[in-house]
Amino acid sequence: MATGQLFSRTTQARFYNYKQLPIQWMLDFDFLCGRETPSFVGIINPGAEGFQKLFFGQEEKAIPVHSSIEAACAAHPTADVFINFSSFRRLLLA
């Protein structure tokens, strides 16, 4: 990756909290951009474990769900981006 470049075609991310629409939109964007694999490797959802089924093009993918940041980092050590979606209402209260 070039100096100063934040993202590349090999960037992998972890999502914090399960937000189905943004995650599916990211998968759709990745597919339309021609990525070979999704740009994220797992979802961190405190209190939940297992898999979440989402679509990458016509293919259904089982995305792992981890109950802690530590578990997600151990399972996906090559992920180099952390995405935390908060609603704008929550930000206004902060």
XYZ file of N, CA, C and O in Angstrom, residues 28-91:
256
model
N -22.454 -5.134 -1.200
C -22.901 -4.800 -2.553
C -21.870 -3.916 -3.255
O -21.546 -4.133 -4.430
N -21.348 -2.920 -2.546
C -20.331 -2.025 -3.113
C -19.075 -2.805 -3.489
O -18.523 -2.628 -4.571
N -18.631 -3.673 -2.592
C -17.449 -4.501 -2.880
C -17.651 -5.330 -4.144
O -16.765 -5.410 -4.994
N -18.817 -5.940 -4.253
C -19.107 -6.785 -5.418
C -19.117 -5.956 -6.703
O -18.520 -6.343 -7.711
N -19.775 -4.797 -6.666
C -19.843 -3.938 -7.854
C -18.480 -3.384 -8.256
O -18.229 -3.127 -9.430
N -17.596 -3.208 -7.271
C -16.239 -2.718 -7.554
C -15.318 -3.821 -8.062
O -14.179 -3.560 -8.430
N -15.808 -5.052 -8.048
C -15.013 -6.159 -8.579
C -14.073 -6.811 -7.587
O -13.153 -7.523 -7.986
N -14.290 -6.598 -6.291
C -13.443 -7.283 -5.315
C -13.679 -8.781 -5.391
O -14.807 -9.234 -5.607
N -12.623 -9.540 -5.193
C -12.727 -11.004 -5.204
C -13.411 -11.520 -3.934
O -14.120 -12.521 -3.965
N -13.153 -10.848 -2.820
C -13.714 -11.233 -1.523
C -14.266 -9.984 -0.845
O -13.860 -8.866 -1.162
N -15.162 -10.148 0.125
C -15.677 -8.982 0.849
C -14.560 -8.233 1.580
O -13.543 -8.823 1.944
N -14.773 -6.948 1.803
C -13.751 -6.139 2.461
C -13.820 -6.236 3.981
O -13.028 -5.601 4.663
N -14.735 -6.993 4.509
C -14.726 -7.202 5.953
C -14.780 -8.688 6.255
O -15.279 -9.483 5.471
N -14.215 -9.033 7.409
C -14.036 -10.446 7.739
C -14.893 -10.918 8.898
O -15.013 -12.116 9.119
N -15.471 -9.986 9.652
C -16.265 -10.420 10.788
C -17.039 -9.287 11.424
O -16.778 -8.110 11.167
N -17.987 -9.673 12.251
C -18.836 -8.741 12.982
C -18.609 -8.976 14.468
O -18.549 -10.117 14.927
N -18.466 -7.879 15.213
C -18.351 -7.961 16.665
C -19.694 -7.500 17.223
O -20.101 -6.362 17.026
N -20.392 -8.413 17.892
C -21.699 -8.109 18.457
C -21.720 -8.659 19.877
O -21.931 -9.859 20.067
N -21.457 -7.808 20.873
C -21.378 -8.292 22.261
C -22.580 -9.146 22.649
O -23.726 -8.791 22.403
N -22.283 -10.305 23.200
C -23.323 -11.217 23.633
C -23.797 -12.191 22.572
O -24.683 -12.997 22.826
N -23.233 -12.125 21.388
C -23.674 -13.015 20.304
C -22.472 -13.720 19.682
O -21.394 -13.155 19.589
N -22.674 -14.941 19.284
C -21.657 -15.743 18.592
C -22.344 -16.470 17.447
O -23.543 -16.685 17.472
N -21.579 -16.847 16.453
C -22.119 -17.649 15.362
C -21.823 -17.057 14.010
O -20.721 -16.547 13.784
N -22.798 -17.091 13.117
C -22.631 -16.597 11.756
C -23.860 -15.817 11.339
O -24.971 -16.106 11.793
N -23.658 -14.847 10.464
C -24.749 -14.087 9.881
C -24.699 -14.290 8.376
O -23.648 -14.088 7.765
N -25.815 -14.679 7.779
C -25.852 -14.902 6.333
C -26.170 -13.599 5.615
O -27.172 -12.953 5.907
N -25.293 -13.228 4.677
C -25.467 -12.031 3.863
C -25.084 -12.378 2.429
O -24.456 -13.411 2.174
N -25.423 -11.503 1.495
C -25.146 -11.774 0.087
C -23.958 -10.971 -0.425
O -23.811 -9.790 -0.135
N -23.113 -11.660 -1.208
C -22.009 -11.057 -1.937
C -22.284 -11.383 -3.395
O -21.987 -12.477 -3.859
N -22.949 -10.435 -4.094
C -23.457 -10.731 -5.430
C -24.602 -11.714 -5.295
O -25.513 -11.515 -4.491
N -24.563 -12.793 -6.047
C -25.592 -13.835 -5.964
C -25.260 -14.901 -4.922
O -26.076 -15.773 -4.637
N -24.062 -14.830 -4.378
C -23.577 -15.856 -3.451
C -23.882 -15.486 -2.003
O -23.622 -14.367 -1.568
N -24.418 -16.427 -1.266
C -24.676 -16.202 0.157
C -23.401 -16.506 0.944
O -22.774 -17.545 0.750
N -23.021 -15.582 1.805
C -21.814 -15.738 2.620
C -22.205 -15.863 4.090
O -23.105 -15.180 4.560
N -21.509 -16.703 4.811
C -21.683 -16.829 6.261
C -20.572 -16.005 6.919
O -19.411 -16.400 6.914
N -20.941 -14.845 7.442
C -19.966 -13.943 8.065
C -19.901 -14.268 9.556
O -20.932 -14.277 10.235
N -18.700 -14.520 10.096
C -18.603 -14.861 11.518
C -18.975 -13.686 12.422
O -18.641 -12.539 12.138
N -19.669 -14.016 13.502
C -20.047 -13.036 14.524
C -19.306 -13.410 15.806
O -19.374 -14.550 16.258
N -18.600 -12.437 16.381
C -17.814 -12.655 17.598
C -18.403 -11.833 18.732
O -18.920 -10.742 18.510
N -18.295 -12.334 19.951
C -18.882 -11.651 21.091
C -17.961 -10.604 21.704
O -18.391 -9.825 22.546
N -16.695 -10.568 21.293
C -15.769 -9.583 21.853
C -14.748 -9.149 20.809
O -14.498 -9.848 19.821
N -14.168 -7.993 21.053
C -13.117 -7.480 20.173
C -11.923 -8.427 20.188
O -11.319 -8.710 19.153
N -11.595 -8.926 21.364
C -10.451 -9.827 21.498
C -10.629 -11.087 20.650
O -9.701 -11.531 19.979
N -11.836 -11.654 20.682
C -12.102 -12.875 19.897
C -12.006 -12.583 18.402
O -11.457 -13.381 17.639
N -12.519 -11.432 17.973
C -12.457 -11.070 16.557
C -11.025 -10.828 16.109
O -10.628 -11.239 15.018
N -10.236 -10.176 16.950
C -8.827 -9.919 16.604
C -8.033 -11.214 16.523
O -7.188 -11.373 15.643
N -8.316 -12.142 17.415
C -7.622 -13.433 17.388
C -8.009 -14.241 16.156
O -7.169 -14.900 15.548
N -9.278 -14.174 15.771
C -9.756 -14.951 14.620
C -9.351 -14.343 13.285
O -9.219 -15.056 12.295
N -9.163 -13.026 13.248
C -8.865 -12.325 11.994
C -7.702 -11.348 12.193
O -7.878 -10.134 12.163
N -6.485 -11.871 12.387
C -5.346 -10.989 12.676
C -4.932 -10.097 11.508
O -4.235 -9.104 11.713
N -5.371 -10.400 10.288
C -4.972 -9.576 9.140
C -5.898 -8.388 8.904
O -5.591 -7.529 8.082
N -7.018 -8.320 9.610
C -7.930 -7.180 9.450
C -7.242 -5.922 9.970
O -6.703 -5.907 11.071
N -7.259 -4.871 9.150
C -6.525 -3.655 9.510
C -7.415 -2.425 9.663
O -6.912 -1.326 9.861
N -8.739 -2.599 9.608
C -9.682 -1.493 9.765
C -10.772 -1.925 10.734
O -11.211 -3.072 10.719
N -11.194 -0.992 11.579
C -12.262 -1.231 12.549
C -13.369 -0.229 12.250
O -13.133 0.976 12.232
N -14.599 -0.714 11.995
C -15.717 0.160 11.648
C -16.759 0.078 12.753
O -17.214 -1.002 13.111
N -17.122 1.251 13.280
C -18.136 1.331 14.330
C -19.217 2.295 13.868
O -18.985 3.499 13.799
N -20.382 1.759 13.517
C -21.494 2.605 13.099
C -22.307 3.021 14.322
O -22.710 2.192 15.115
N -22.542 4.318 14.445
C -23.429 4.844 15.471
C -24.494 5.672 14.761
O -24.206 6.342 13.778
N -25.688 5.644 15.293
C -26.735 6.456 14.675
C -26.478 7.927 14.995
O -25.874 8.273 15.994
N -26.963 8.801 14.128
C -26.755 10.232 14.351
C -27.498 10.693 15.615
O -27.066 11.617 16.283
N -28.586 10.032 15.995
C -29.293 10.397 17.228
C -28.405 10.136 18.427
O -28.358 10.924 19.363
N -27.695 9.025 18.408
C -26.795 8.694 19.510
C -25.663 9.721 19.599
O -25.261 10.107 20.672
N -25.166 10.162 18.471
C -24.092 11.148 18.456
C -24.561 12.485 19.005
O -23.813 13.199 19.659
